[in-house]
Amino acid sequence: MIICCFVFFCPQNHAAKLLVLGDSLSSSYGFEEQSGWVSLIADHFRPNHEIINASISGDTTGNGLFRLPQLLNKFSPTHVLIELGANDGLRGYPLYIIEENIEKMIEICRSKAAKPILFGMRIPGNYGTRYAEGFANIYTKIATKRGVDLLNFDFYEIATTQSLIQSDGLHPTASAQPIIKEKVQQFLTTTLGF
């Protein structure tokens, strides 16, 4: 597990502590950790907020659900960005299982006074249009049902630009990280007031 912890103090006493619970998209898969979007976000929000990266490459929603209680007890975050589900989808897991796991994570976060945030995911269309669209719709459905802020998947530029995708055809390159960082940064600033 990659733990990237930056402790900051905000003079206005409005500091947030954001826990990023994700998979390879957030764990700097294939390049140096400091080049990843989570580290770039931490640099941007210095010195006002603390960013904790508890992402593990290959993690599923089931893995996240298992790890979350311990992470909440250890770090006591004010916010949790749930960036999970892609590995479930790539393995063809039943959609209702993915949905249930994410909803359980949301409830666990709230039970510890941490605000859950969803990071929308998509999978390639070659998994079948019905399954791929159903998968993508899970996040909107949960966000509406549970009243959770949703960072919509808006990374088509990365997915369609060869230099921004690694040779496996799935993972963004280091060059793509500033693009992800800008979109997440804008979301955190405009939606959550970071």
Tab-separated table of C-alpha atoms in Angstrom:
chain	number	residue	atom	x	y	z
A	1	MET	CA	0.000	0.000	0.000
A	2	ILE	CA	1.260	3.467	-0.881
A	3	ILE	CA	0.752	5.930	1.939
A	4	CYS	CA	1.510	9.460	0.886
A	5	CYS	CA	0.735	11.741	3.806
A	6	PHE	CA	1.141	15.493	3.787
A	7	VAL	CA	0.275	17.289	7.031
A	8	PHE	CA	-0.804	20.885	6.609
A	9	PHE	CA	-2.277	23.503	8.886
A	10	CYS	CA	-4.801	26.095	7.758
A	11	PRO	CA	-4.864	29.393	9.643
A	12	GLN	CA	-8.589	29.727	8.945
A	13	ASN	CA	-9.097	26.434	10.800
A	14	HIS	CA	-10.966	24.962	7.814
A	15	ALA	CA	-8.372	22.351	6.947
A	16	ALA	CA	-9.645	19.193	5.309
A	17	LYS	CA	-8.092	15.752	5.499
A	18	LEU	CA	-8.809	13.862	2.291
A	19	LEU	CA	-8.309	10.096	2.121
A	20	VAL	CA	-7.993	8.770	-1.430
A	21	LEU	CA	-9.146	5.148	-1.521
A	22	GLY	CA	-8.383	3.953	-5.011
A	23	ASP	CA	-6.689	1.558	-7.380
A	24	SER	CA	-3.955	1.894	-10.013
A	25	LEU	CA	-5.398	5.169	-11.318
A	26	SER	CA	-4.500	6.789	-7.999
A	27	SER	CA	-1.453	4.733	-7.026
A	28	SER	CA	0.914	5.988	-9.754
A	29	TYR	CA	0.997	2.661	-11.581
A	30	GLY	CA	3.930	2.487	-13.987
A	31	PHE	CA	5.803	5.634	-12.909
A	32	GLU	CA	7.205	7.475	-9.887
A	33	GLU	CA	4.779	8.240	-7.068
A	34	GLN	CA	5.600	11.946	-6.979
A	35	SER	CA	4.432	12.261	-10.606
A	36	GLY	CA	0.959	10.912	-9.812
A	37	TRP	CA	-2.103	13.129	-9.671
A	38	VAL	CA	-2.601	12.549	-5.930
A	39	SER	CA	0.879	13.879	-5.147
A	40	LEU	CA	0.308	16.784	-7.529
A	41	ILE	CA	-2.971	17.592	-5.766
A	42	ALA	CA	-1.210	17.479	-2.391
A	43	ASP	CA	1.393	19.928	-3.670
A	44	HIS	CA	-1.312	22.262	-4.925
A	45	PHE	CA	-3.305	22.358	-1.684
A	46	ARG	CA	-0.260	22.878	0.521
A	47	PRO	CA	-0.348	24.334	3.167
A	48	ASN	CA	-4.108	24.226	3.757
A	49	HIS	CA	-5.071	20.573	3.546
A	50	GLU	CA	-3.804	17.058	4.210
A	51	ILE	CA	-3.962	14.412	1.486
A	52	ILE	CA	-3.599	10.722	2.316
A	53	ASN	CA	-3.161	8.290	-0.556
A	54	ALA	CA	-4.228	4.787	0.490
A	55	SER	CA	-4.611	3.477	-3.064
A	56	ILE	CA	-3.427	0.030	-4.126
A	57	SER	CA	-3.057	-1.088	-7.719
A	58	GLY	CA	-5.499	-3.873	-8.533
A	59	ASP	CA	-7.873	-3.134	-5.672
A	60	THR	CA	-11.566	-3.891	-6.109
A	61	THR	CA	-14.552	-2.452	-4.261
A	62	GLY	CA	-14.433	-5.541	-2.057
A	63	ASN	CA	-10.820	-4.823	-1.133
A	64	GLY	CA	-11.680	-1.206	-0.402
A	65	LEU	CA	-14.633	-2.189	1.743
A	66	PHE	CA	-12.371	-4.492	3.754
A	67	ARG	CA	-9.609	-1.889	4.235
A	68	LEU	CA	-11.761	1.181	4.840
A	69	PRO	CA	-12.613	0.788	8.565
A	70	GLN	CA	-8.951	0.491	9.554
A	71	LEU	CA	-8.005	3.485	7.401
A	72	LEU	CA	-10.759	5.608	8.936
A	73	ASN	CA	-9.644	4.690	12.440
A	74	LYS	CA	-5.999	5.367	11.627
A	75	PHE	CA	-6.334	8.689	9.802
A	76	SER	CA	-9.736	10.152	10.852
A	77	PRO	CA	-10.264	11.909	7.500
A	78	THR	CA	-12.874	14.601	6.949
A	79	HIS	CA	-13.425	13.405	3.357
A	80	VAL	CA	-12.968	10.101	1.512
A	81	LEU	CA	-12.627	9.985	-2.275
A	82	ILE	CA	-13.741	6.506	-3.360
A	83	GLU	CA	-11.970	5.765	-6.649
A	84	LEU	CA	-12.789	2.090	-7.029
A	85	GLY	CA	-14.753	-0.220	-9.276
A	86	ALA	CA	-12.737	-0.378	-12.491
A	87	ASN	CA	-11.060	-3.648	-11.525
A	88	ASP	CA	-14.449	-5.135	-10.620
A	89	GLY	CA	-15.732	-4.150	-14.046
A	90	LEU	CA	-12.687	-5.457	-15.890
A	91	ARG	CA	-13.245	-8.808	-14.162
A	92	GLY	CA	-16.918	-8.827	-15.072
A	93	TYR	CA	-18.205	-8.765	-11.507
A	94	PRO	CA	-22.000	-8.505	-11.148
A	95	LEU	CA	-23.046	-4.867	-11.144
A	96	TYR	CA	-25.197	-5.251	-8.053
A	97	ILE	CA	-22.151	-6.423	-6.058
A	98	ILE	CA	-20.149	-3.351	-7.117
A	99	GLU	CA	-23.078	-1.118	-6.215
A	100	GLU	CA	-23.588	-2.762	-2.829
A	101	ASN	CA	-19.906	-2.507	-1.932
A	102	ILE	CA	-19.747	1.187	-2.797
A	103	GLU	CA	-22.924	1.930	-0.850
A	104	LYS	CA	-21.514	0.099	2.166
A	105	MET	CA	-18.338	2.191	1.948
A	106	ILE	CA	-20.433	5.344	1.886
A	107	GLU	CA	-22.285	4.315	5.022
A	108	ILE	CA	-19.059	3.381	6.803
A	109	CYS	CA	-17.579	6.784	5.964
A	110	ARG	CA	-20.631	8.578	7.301
A	111	SER	CA	-20.603	6.499	10.477
A	112	LYS	CA	-17.136	7.962	11.140
A	113	ALA	CA	-18.176	11.543	10.255
A	114	ALA	CA	-16.207	11.455	6.991
A	115	LYS	CA	-17.828	12.902	3.868
A	116	PRO	CA	-17.806	10.311	1.045
A	117	ILE	CA	-17.090	11.434	-2.517
A	118	LEU	CA	-17.429	9.239	-5.605
A	119	PHE	CA	-14.962	9.171	-8.484
A	120	GLY	CA	-16.924	7.950	-11.506
A	121	MET	CA	-15.412	5.090	-13.478
A	122	ARG	CA	-15.787	3.653	-16.958
A	123	ILE	CA	-14.564	0.482	-18.644
A	124	PRO	CA	-13.826	-0.188	-22.331
A	125	GLY	CA	-16.814	-0.859	-24.553
A	126	ASN	CA	-15.433	-4.231	-25.635
A	127	TYR	CA	-16.895	-5.664	-22.419
A	128	GLY	CA	-20.284	-5.314	-24.060
A	129	THR	CA	-22.333	-2.153	-24.411
A	130	ARG	CA	-24.988	-3.240	-21.947
A	131	TYR	CA	-22.506	-4.126	-19.216
A	132	ALA	CA	-20.235	-1.109	-19.836
A	133	GLU	CA	-23.132	1.354	-19.755
A	134	GLY	CA	-24.647	-0.329	-16.721
A	135	PHE	CA	-21.292	-0.105	-14.996
A	136	ALA	CA	-20.871	3.616	-15.747
A	137	ASN	CA	-24.413	4.334	-14.557
A	138	ILE	CA	-23.743	2.795	-11.140
A	139	TYR	CA	-21.955	5.932	-9.975
A	140	THR	CA	-24.682	8.367	-10.997
A	141	LYS	CA	-27.301	6.076	-9.485
A	142	ILE	CA	-25.500	5.832	-6.153
A	143	ALA	CA	-24.692	9.553	-6.046
A	144	THR	CA	-28.364	10.405	-6.542
A	145	LYS	CA	-29.671	7.744	-4.190
A	146	ARG	CA	-27.198	8.451	-1.391
A	147	GLY	CA	-26.751	12.199	-1.872
A	148	VAL	CA	-23.031	11.920	-2.575
A	149	ASP	CA	-20.907	14.355	-4.587
A	150	LEU	CA	-19.785	12.726	-7.841
A	151	LEU	CA	-16.686	13.499	-9.863
A	152	ASN	CA	-17.878	12.429	-13.299
A	153	PHE	CA	-15.540	10.479	-15.547
A	154	ASP	CA	-14.290	13.115	-17.983
A	155	PHE	CA	-10.987	11.764	-19.246
A	156	TYR	CA	-11.764	10.965	-22.872
A	157	GLU	CA	-8.794	13.057	-23.990
A	158	ILE	CA	-6.526	10.664	-22.116
A	159	ALA	CA	-8.271	7.517	-23.315
A	160	THR	CA	-8.019	8.571	-26.969
A	161	THR	CA	-4.461	9.968	-26.996
A	162	GLN	CA	-1.758	7.352	-27.489
A	163	SER	CA	0.964	9.274	-25.659
A	164	LEU	CA	-1.246	9.551	-22.577
A	165	ILE	CA	-1.965	5.823	-22.237
A	166	GLN	CA	0.569	3.152	-21.297
A	167	SER	CA	1.272	0.226	-23.611
A	168	ASP	CA	-1.310	-1.925	-21.792
A	169	GLY	CA	-4.011	0.319	-23.243
A	170	LEU	CA	-5.573	0.909	-19.810
A	171	HIS	CA	-3.352	2.971	-17.519
A	172	PRO	CA	-2.604	6.690	-17.977
A	173	THR	CA	1.031	7.690	-18.372
A	174	ALA	CA	2.935	10.156	-16.192
A	175	SER	CA	2.225	12.774	-18.875
A	176	ALA	CA	-1.508	12.330	-18.263
A	177	GLN	CA	-1.298	13.011	-14.535
A	178	PRO	CA	-1.444	16.835	-14.729
A	179	ILE	CA	-4.676	16.515	-16.740
A	180	ILE	CA	-6.243	14.291	-14.078
A	181	LYS	CA	-4.914	16.587	-11.367
A	182	GLU	CA	-6.512	19.676	-12.931
A	183	LYS	CA	-9.930	18.042	-13.208
A	184	VAL	CA	-9.856	16.682	-9.654
A	185	GLN	CA	-8.510	19.966	-8.332
A	186	GLN	CA	-11.309	21.927	-10.003
A	187	PHE	CA	-13.887	19.527	-8.589
A	188	LEU	CA	-12.521	19.752	-5.054
A	189	THR	CA	-12.365	23.535	-5.233
A	190	THR	CA	-15.730	24.271	-6.830
A	191	THR	CA	-17.807	21.478	-5.307
A	192	LEU	CA	-16.281	21.074	-1.861
A	193	GLY	CA	-14.668	24.457	-1.309
A	194	PHE	CA	-11.126	23.172	-0.810
